[in-house]
mmCIF file of C-alpha atoms in Angstrom:
data_model
loop_
_atom_site.group_PDB
_atom_site.id
_atom_site.type_symbol
_atom_site.label_atom_id
_atom_site.label_comp_id
_atom_site.label_asym_id
_atom_site.label_seq_id
_atom_site.Cartn_x
_atom_site.Cartn_y
_atom_site.Cartn_z
ATOM 1 C CA MET A 28 0.000 0.000 0.000
ATOM 2 C CA ALA A 29 1.483 3.346 -0.985
ATOM 3 C CA THR A 30 2.331 5.993 1.561
ATOM 4 C CA ASN A 31 -0.556 8.335 0.828
ATOM 5 C CA GLU A 32 -2.927 5.373 0.607
ATOM 6 C CA LEU A 33 -2.024 4.189 4.100
ATOM 7 C CA VAL A 34 -2.524 7.593 5.710
ATOM 8 C CA ALA A 35 -5.721 8.105 3.714
ATOM 9 C CA GLY A 36 -6.948 4.663 4.773
ATOM 10 C CA VAL A 37 -6.405 5.476 8.451
ATOM 11 C CA LEU A 38 -8.218 8.809 8.047
ATOM 12 C CA ASN A 39 -11.129 7.032 6.361
ATOM 13 C CA ARG A 40 -11.299 4.514 9.189
ATOM 14 C CA ILE A 41 -11.368 7.351 11.737
ATOM 15 C CA ALA A 42 -14.235 9.004 9.855
ATOM 16 C CA THR A 43 -16.165 5.712 9.952
ATOM 17 C CA MET A 44 -15.546 5.291 13.688
ATOM 18 C CA LYS A 45 -16.819 8.818 14.313
ATOM 19 C CA LYS A 46 -19.986 8.137 12.368
ATOM 20 C CA GLU A 47 -20.780 4.590 13.431
ATOM 21 C CA GLN A 48 -19.274 4.366 16.917
ATOM 22 C CA ASN A 49 -19.615 7.963 18.152
ATOM 23 C CA MET A 50 -15.883 8.309 18.594
ATOM 24 C CA ALA A 51 -14.778 11.857 19.399
ATOM 25 C CA LEU A 52 -11.232 13.135 18.987
ATOM 26 C CA PRO A 53 -9.889 15.753 21.432
ATOM 27 C CA ALA A 54 -10.829 19.368 20.710
ATOM 28 C CA GLY A 55 -8.195 20.987 18.520
ATOM 29 C CA TYR A 56 -6.613 17.676 17.523
ATOM 30 C CA ASN A 57 -5.811 17.485 13.808
ATOM 31 C CA ALA A 58 -5.570 13.805 12.925
ATOM 32 C CA ALA A 59 -4.319 14.457 9.388
ATOM 33 C CA ASN A 60 -1.442 16.619 10.614
ATOM 34 C CA ALA A 61 -0.485 14.092 13.287
ATOM 35 C CA LEU A 62 -0.583 11.183 10.825
ATOM 36 C CA ASN A 63 1.499 13.026 8.241
ATOM 37 C CA MET A 64 4.060 13.960 10.883
ATOM 38 C CA ALA A 65 4.177 10.343 12.008
ATOM 39 C CA TRP A 66 4.666 9.185 8.447
ATOM 40 C CA LEU A 67 7.673 11.484 8.089
ATOM 41 C CA GLN A 68 9.224 9.737 11.080
ATOM 42 C CA LEU A 69 8.401 6.280 9.770
ATOM 43 C CA THR A 70 9.974 6.972 6.381
ATOM 44 C CA ASP A 71 13.105 8.683 7.747
ATOM 45 C CA THR A 72 16.272 7.003 6.435
ATOM 46 C CA SER A 73 18.840 9.276 8.077
ATOM 47 C CA ASN A 74 19.923 6.415 10.361
ATOM 48 C CA GLY A 75 19.665 3.651 7.784
ATOM 49 C CA GLN A 76 16.647 1.560 6.853
ATOM 50 C CA SER A 77 13.349 3.272 7.662
ATOM 51 C CA LEU A 78 10.675 1.860 9.948
ATOM 52 C CA VAL A 79 8.385 1.526 6.941
ATOM 53 C CA GLN A 80 10.962 -0.751 5.336
ATOM 54 C CA LYS A 81 11.508 -2.757 8.528
ATOM 55 C CA THR A 82 7.871 -3.393 9.442
ATOM 56 C CA THR A 83 4.647 -4.587 7.830
ATOM 57 C CA PRO A 84 1.991 -2.209 6.440
ATOM 58 C CA GLU A 85 -0.595 -3.900 8.656
ATOM 59 C CA SER A 86 1.303 -3.102 11.855
ATOM 60 C CA GLN A 87 1.982 0.429 10.603
ATOM 61 C CA ALA A 88 -1.730 1.020 10.040
ATOM 62 C CA LYS A 89 -2.554 -0.388 13.476
ATOM 63 C CA ALA A 90 -0.001 1.868 15.213
ATOM 64 C CA LEU A 91 -1.112 4.978 13.323
ATOM 65 C CA LEU A 92 -4.788 4.287 13.991
ATOM 66 C CA SER A 93 -4.136 3.790 17.700
ATOM 67 C CA MET A 94 -2.183 7.043 17.841
ATOM 68 C CA ALA A 95 -5.038 8.972 16.240
ATOM 69 C CA VAL A 96 -7.751 7.378 18.402
ATOM 70 C CA GLN A 97 -5.785 8.427 21.500
ATOM 71 C CA GLY A 98 -5.410 11.954 20.100
ATOM 72 C CA LEU A 99 -1.611 11.915 20.295
ATOM 73 C CA SER A 100 1.031 13.491 18.069
ATOM 74 C CA PRO A 101 4.722 12.832 17.437
ATOM 75 C CA ALA A 102 5.180 16.576 16.904
ATOM 76 C CA LYS A 103 4.639 16.998 20.662
ATOM 77 C CA ASN A 104 6.873 14.041 21.565
ATOM 78 C CA GLN A 105 3.828 12.159 22.852
ATOM 79 C CA VAL A 106 4.587 8.850 21.117
ATOM 80 C CA TYR A 107 7.446 6.619 20.011
ATOM 81 C CA PHE A 108 7.327 4.080 17.204
ATOM 82 C CA ILE A 109 9.237 0.929 18.145
ATOM 83 C CA PRO A 110 9.844 -2.061 15.819
ATOM 84 C CA TYR A 111 9.539 -5.545 17.346
ATOM 85 C CA GLY A 112 10.704 -7.829 14.595
ATOM 86 C CA ARG A 113 8.462 -7.030 11.634
ATOM 87 C CA ASN A 114 5.781 -5.406 13.791
ATOM 88 C CA LEU A 115 5.604 -1.673 14.420
ATOM 89 C CA THR A 116 4.404 -0.863 17.939
ATOM 90 C CA LEU A 117 3.198 2.428 19.377
ATOM 91 C CA MET A 118 4.608 3.525 22.739
ATOM 92 C CA ARG A 119 3.328 6.553 24.635
ATOM 93 C CA SER A 120 5.847 8.926 26.163
ATOM 94 C CA TYR A 121 5.413 10.604 29.542
ATOM 95 C CA PHE A 122 3.909 13.579 27.708
ATOM 96 C CA GLY A 123 1.458 11.310 25.905
ATOM 97 C CA SER A 124 0.318 9.664 29.129
ATOM 98 C CA LEU A 125 0.002 13.070 30.780
ATOM 99 C CA ALA A 126 -2.093 14.405 27.904
ATOM 100 C CA ILE A 127 -4.524 11.490 28.058
ATOM 101 C CA LEU A 128 -4.958 11.700 31.818
ATOM 102 C CA LYS A 129 -5.687 15.421 31.696
ATOM 103 C CA ARG A 130 -8.489 14.778 29.182
ATOM 104 C CA LEU A 131 -10.327 12.232 31.343
ATOM 105 C CA ASP A 132 -13.628 13.407 32.768
ATOM 106 C CA ASN A 133 -12.784 12.179 36.277
ATOM 107 C CA VAL A 134 -9.434 14.002 36.575
ATOM 108 C CA GLN A 135 -8.959 17.654 37.526
ATOM 109 C CA ASP A 136 -5.178 17.785 37.598
ATOM 110 C CA VAL A 137 -2.178 15.488 37.411
ATOM 111 C CA TRP A 138 1.596 15.695 37.789
ATOM 112 C CA ALA A 139 4.614 13.541 38.545
ATOM 113 C CA GLU A 140 8.067 14.150 39.976
ATOM 114 C CA VAL A 141 11.395 12.339 40.192
ATOM 115 C CA VAL A 142 13.114 12.328 43.586
ATOM 116 C CA ARG A 143 16.904 12.264 43.469
ATOM 117 C CA ALA A 144 19.322 10.927 46.049
ATOM 118 C CA GLY A 145 19.785 13.631 48.675
ATOM 119 C CA ASP A 146 16.408 15.322 48.120
ATOM 120 C CA LYS A 147 14.194 15.785 51.170
ATOM 121 C CA PHE A 148 11.242 13.433 50.722
ATOM 122 C CA GLU A 149 8.714 12.314 53.300
ATOM 123 C CA ILE A 150 5.490 10.343 52.934
ATOM 124 C CA GLY A 151 2.636 9.901 55.375
ATOM 125 C CA SER A 152 -1.025 8.971 55.648
ATOM 126 C CA GLU A 153 -4.287 10.915 55.924
ATOM 127 C CA HIS A 154 -7.557 9.045 56.480
ATOM 128 C CA GLY A 155 -5.863 5.858 55.303
ATOM 129 C CA ARG A 156 -4.551 7.433 52.100
ATOM 130 C CA LEU A 157 -0.894 7.683 51.177
ATOM 131 C CA THR A 158 0.288 11.301 51.002
ATOM 132 C CA VAL A 159 3.506 13.105 50.194
ATOM 133 C CA LYS A 160 4.128 15.279 53.239
ATOM 134 C CA ASN A 161 7.337 16.930 52.091
ATOM 135 C CA TYR A 162 9.369 17.109 48.882
ATOM 136 C CA GLU A 163 12.287 19.517 48.549
ATOM 137 C CA PRO A 164 14.530 19.075 45.497
ATOM 138 C CA THR A 165 17.785 20.971 45.054
ATOM 139 C CA VAL A 166 19.798 22.002 42.010
ATOM 140 C CA GLU A 167 22.827 20.222 43.445
ATOM 141 C CA ASN A 168 21.000 16.883 43.348
ATOM 142 C CA LEU A 169 19.726 17.048 39.768
ATOM 143 C CA ASP A 170 22.575 14.919 38.441
ATOM 144 C CA LYS A 171 22.360 12.358 41.239
ATOM 145 C CA PRO A 172 20.755 8.916 40.791
ATOM 146 C CA ILE A 173 16.976 8.525 40.905
ATOM 147 C CA ALA A 174 15.769 7.349 44.327
ATOM 148 C CA TYR A 175 11.981 7.519 43.963
ATOM 149 C CA ALA A 176 9.248 8.821 41.690
ATOM 150 C CA PHE A 177 5.739 9.873 42.616
ATOM 151 C CA ALA A 178 2.560 10.869 40.812
ATOM 152 C CA ALA A 179 -0.370 12.933 42.038
ATOM 153 C CA ILE A 180 -3.855 12.853 40.497
ATOM 154 C CA VAL A 181 -6.559 15.224 41.716
ATOM 155 C CA ASP A 182 -10.039 13.766 41.256
ATOM 156 C CA ASN A 183 -13.360 15.582 40.847
ATOM 157 C CA ASN A 184 -13.835 15.682 44.615
ATOM 158 C CA GLY A 185 -10.623 17.658 44.989
ATOM 159 C CA ILE A 186 -8.824 14.727 46.612
ATOM 160 C CA THR A 187 -5.169 14.294 45.655
ATOM 161 C CA ASN A 188 -4.301 10.646 45.072
ATOM 162 C CA TYR A 189 -0.588 9.879 45.427
ATOM 163 C CA THR A 190 1.389 6.944 44.064
ATOM 164 C CA VAL A 191 5.036 6.413 45.065
ATOM 165 C CA MET A 192 7.546 3.998 43.538
ATOM 166 C CA THR A 193 11.089 3.213 44.607
ATOM 167 C CA LYS A 194 13.840 2.934 42.011
ATOM 168 C CA LYS A 195 13.863 -0.822 42.603
ATOM 169 C CA GLN A 196 10.157 -1.009 41.741
ATOM 170 C CA ILE A 197 10.721 1.112 38.645
ATOM 171 C CA ASP A 198 13.574 -1.137 37.504
ATOM 172 C CA THR A 199 11.383 -4.211 38.032
ATOM 173 C CA SER A 200 8.707 -2.662 35.832
ATOM 174 C CA TRP A 201 11.247 -1.888 33.108
ATOM 175 C CA SER A 202 12.606 -5.429 33.233
ATOM 176 C CA HIS A 203 9.290 -6.701 31.837
ATOM 177 C CA ALA A 204 9.298 -4.343 28.856
ATOM 178 C CA LYS A 205 10.089 -5.627 25.366
ATOM 179 C CA THR A 206 12.764 -2.967 25.013
ATOM 180 C CA THR A 207 14.752 -0.861 27.492
ATOM 181 C CA LYS A 208 16.442 1.397 24.954
ATOM 182 C CA VAL A 209 14.237 4.413 25.697
ATOM 183 C CA GLN A 210 14.470 3.825 29.453
ATOM 184 C CA LYS A 211 18.259 3.921 29.300
ATOM 185 C CA GLU A 212 18.355 7.054 27.131
ATOM 186 C CA TYR A 213 15.737 9.028 29.088
ATOM 187 C CA PRO A 214 15.582 7.514 32.590
ATOM 188 C CA ASP A 215 13.990 10.523 34.286
ATOM 189 C CA GLN A 216 11.187 10.890 31.730
ATOM 190 C CA MET A 217 10.533 7.160 31.682
ATOM 191 C CA ALA A 218 10.484 6.991 35.491
ATOM 192 C CA LEU A 219 7.819 9.719 35.470
ATOM 193 C CA ARG A 220 5.894 7.785 32.842
ATOM 194 C CA THR A 221 6.084 4.541 34.808
ATOM 195 C CA VAL A 222 4.751 5.934 38.076
ATOM 196 C CA LEU A 223 2.115 7.940 36.220
ATOM 197 C CA ASN A 224 0.905 4.839 34.401
ATOM 198 C CA ARG A 225 0.597 2.942 37.655
ATOM 199 C CA ALA A 226 -1.337 5.794 39.249
ATOM 200 C CA ALA A 227 -3.616 6.183 36.238
ATOM 201 C CA LYS A 228 -5.033 2.655 36.005
ATOM 202 C CA TRP A 229 -8.071 3.197 38.189
ATOM 203 C CA PHE A 230 -8.886 6.590 36.677
ATOM 204 C CA ILE A 231 -8.650 5.309 33.108
ATOM 205 C CA ASN A 232 -10.791 2.236 33.601
ATOM 206 C CA SER A 233 -13.418 4.038 35.715
ATOM 207 C CA SER A 234 -13.733 6.955 33.304
ATOM 208 C CA SER A 235 -16.913 7.438 31.289
ATOM 209 C CA ASP A 236 -14.889 8.475 28.247
ATOM 210 C CA ASN A 237 -15.406 6.687 24.928
ATOM 211 C CA ASP A 238 -14.690 2.945 25.104
ATOM 212 C CA LEU A 239 -12.630 3.123 21.907
ATOM 213 C CA LEU A 240 -10.238 5.561 23.571
ATOM 214 C CA ILE A 241 -9.936 3.492 26.738
ATOM 215 C CA GLN A 242 -9.351 0.311 24.734
ATOM 216 C CA ALA A 243 -6.663 1.988 22.627
ATOM 217 C CA VAL A 244 -4.945 3.303 25.754
ATOM 218 C CA ASN A 245 -4.963 -0.100 27.431
ATOM 219 C CA ASP A 246 -3.875 -1.954 24.281
ATOM 220 C CA THR A 247 -0.933 0.380 23.747
ATOM 221 C CA THR A 248 0.264 -0.250 27.275
ATOM 222 C CA ALA A 249 -0.248 -4.002 27.030
ATOM 223 C CA ASP A 250 1.669 -4.212 23.756
ATOM 224 C CA GLU A 251 4.808 -3.027 25.521
ATOM 225 C CA TYR A 252 4.926 -5.859 28.023
ATOM 226 C CA ASP A 253 3.177 -9.061 27.067
ATOM 227 C CA ASN A 254 5.743 -10.935 24.980
ATOM 228 C CA THR A 255 3.471 -13.957 24.712
ATOM 229 C CA LYS A 256 0.422 -11.982 23.581
ATOM 230 C CA LYS A 257 -1.088 -13.285 20.383
ATOM 231 C CA ASP A 258 -0.663 -10.927 17.427
ATOM 232 C CA VAL A 259 -4.156 -9.948 16.352
ATOM 233 C CA THR A 260 -3.055 -7.590 13.596
ATOM 234 C CA PRO A 261 -5.251 -8.451 10.563
ATOM 235 C CA ALA A 262 -3.548 -10.376 7.792
ATOM 236 C CA ASN A 263 -5.169 -8.038 5.285
ATOM 237 C CA ILE A 264 -4.726 -4.330 5.850
ATOM 238 C CA ASP A 265 -8.188 -3.707 4.409
ATOM 239 C CA ASP A 266 -9.645 -5.654 7.337
ATOM 240 C CA LEU A 267 -8.128 -3.100 9.710
ATOM 241 C CA LEU A 268 -9.005 0.052 7.814
ATOM 242 C CA ASP A 269 -12.254 -0.732 6.028
ATOM 243 C CA LYS A 270 -14.197 -3.604 7.556
ATOM 244 C CA PRO A 271 -16.109 -3.528 10.875
ATOM 245 C CA THR A 272 -15.136 -5.956 13.581
ATOM 246 C CA GLU A 273 -17.190 -9.159 13.509
ATOM 247 C CA PRO A 274 -18.046 -11.256 16.575
ATOM 248 C CA ALA A 275 -15.811 -14.245 17.163
ATOM 249 C CA ALA A 276 -17.113 -17.618 15.989
ATOM 250 C CA GLU A 277 -18.279 -20.176 18.535
ATOM 251 C CA PRO A 278 -15.554 -22.751 19.283
ATOM 252 C CA ARG A 279 -16.044 -26.197 17.812
ATOM 253 C CA LYS A 280 -16.901 -29.073 20.118
ATOM 254 C CA GLU A 281 -13.502 -30.664 19.598
ATOM 255 C CA ASP A 282 -11.798 -27.340 20.392
ATOM 256 C CA LYS A 283 -13.651 -27.176 23.709
ATOM 257 C CA GLN A 284 -12.506 -30.702 24.514
ATOM 258 C CA ASP A 285 -8.916 -29.885 23.594
ATOM 259 C CA ALA A 286 -9.035 -26.850 25.851
ATOM 260 C CA LEU A 287 -9.564 -29.184 28.822
ATOM 261 C CA LYS A 288 -6.404 -31.161 28.053
ATOM 262 C CA PRO A 289 -3.275 -30.134 29.980
ATOM 263 C CA ASP A 290 -0.553 -28.355 28.031
ATOM 264 C CA ILE A 291 2.386 -30.699 28.491
ATOM 265 C CA THR A 292 4.622 -28.496 26.341
ATOM 266 C CA HIS A 293 4.401 -25.532 28.704
ATOM 267 C CA ASP A 294 6.339 -25.268 31.945
ATOM 268 C CA PRO A 295 4.066 -23.515 34.466
ATOM 269 C CA ASN A 296 7.121 -22.397 36.407
ATOM 270 C CA GLU A 297 7.926 -20.021 33.563
ATOM 271 C CA ASP A 298 4.995 -17.854 34.656
ATOM 272 C CA LEU A 299 5.995 -17.657 38.309
ATOM 273 C CA GLY A 300 6.988 -14.195 39.392
ATOM 274 C CA LYS A 301 5.413 -12.414 36.420
ATOM 275 C CA PRO A 302 3.103 -9.585 37.465
ATOM 276 C CA ASP A 303 -0.505 -9.662 36.329
ATOM 277 C CA ILE A 304 0.178 -6.307 34.741
ATOM 278 C CA PRO A 305 3.776 -5.151 34.966
ATOM 279 C CA GLY A 306 4.321 -1.878 36.726
ATOM 280 C CA GLU A 307 4.064 0.332 33.715
ATOM 281 C CA GLU A 308 0.718 0.797 32.176
ATOM 282 C CA LEU A 309 -1.438 3.649 31.360
ATOM 283 C CA GLY A 310 -4.491 1.877 32.251
ATOM 284 C CA GLY A 311 -3.461 -1.474 31.077
ATOM 285 C CA GLU A 312 -0.361 -2.743 32.682
ATOM 286 C CA ASP A 313 2.171 -0.080 33.779
ATOM 287 C CA ASP A 314 1.440 -0.163 37.220
ATOM 288 C CA LEU A 315 0.459 3.783 33.557
ATOM 289 C CA SER A 316 3.921 1.934 31.461
ATOM 290 C CA ALA A 317 5.196 3.652 29.094
ATOM 291 C CA PHE A 318 0.884 6.928 30.187
#
């Protein structure tokens, strides 16, 4: 599929979702501009082979569509495009996760901070809720190692909900990611993103915002961590861009019987120690990783 055809196909799919599924993009968001900017990044060959050359058109369409549904833009450094083999995957940045949280109807305000070694930092409790009682950073400590990170989300009742993670917890979350390249290059921004994603889970999944947005947010987070997740990218790109989703067929009787048989090829010990949703999901598995 040619470049302009792919972008046009995604735009057409968005128009259909608006009409048939009542999807609403954020006010002021220009999907065409965001998609064209993304395509410039995907076709960039300044560092060798482009992402378009490395990955399949189907995965490219899926990543671009998810970006647009979430109302994000590469021009604002809100997303990264990461290749996993032949699949292109969308990853939200800290700024992308922050933007989505601030749009939710059950959030008044949100922020996150990195605490460096030597900073004054004290936590406490009020009415059974974790609180940050004191945080005093200094210029002298800005180049010191990260000790903690915390996020604060103010709900519609004016209550500030705090989430705190130690550096050890952050590192554990990163260890479950498919790639750690971005984490190593931008540790402070990714630490903010990780704690924000963990804090955001409840707010994302309890929001009354459009289900398509919430699903896209959760899927983007899940794609970063679940290495055993089945690839559901359509084999035909037209299925992704043009055709509505059809209900899954009922399993055959023999399939149901097979499902009861033990899997003797799988070692159950391989799953021990894996978190249900690794500490970094913006609603899906960062415990927010990745908003």
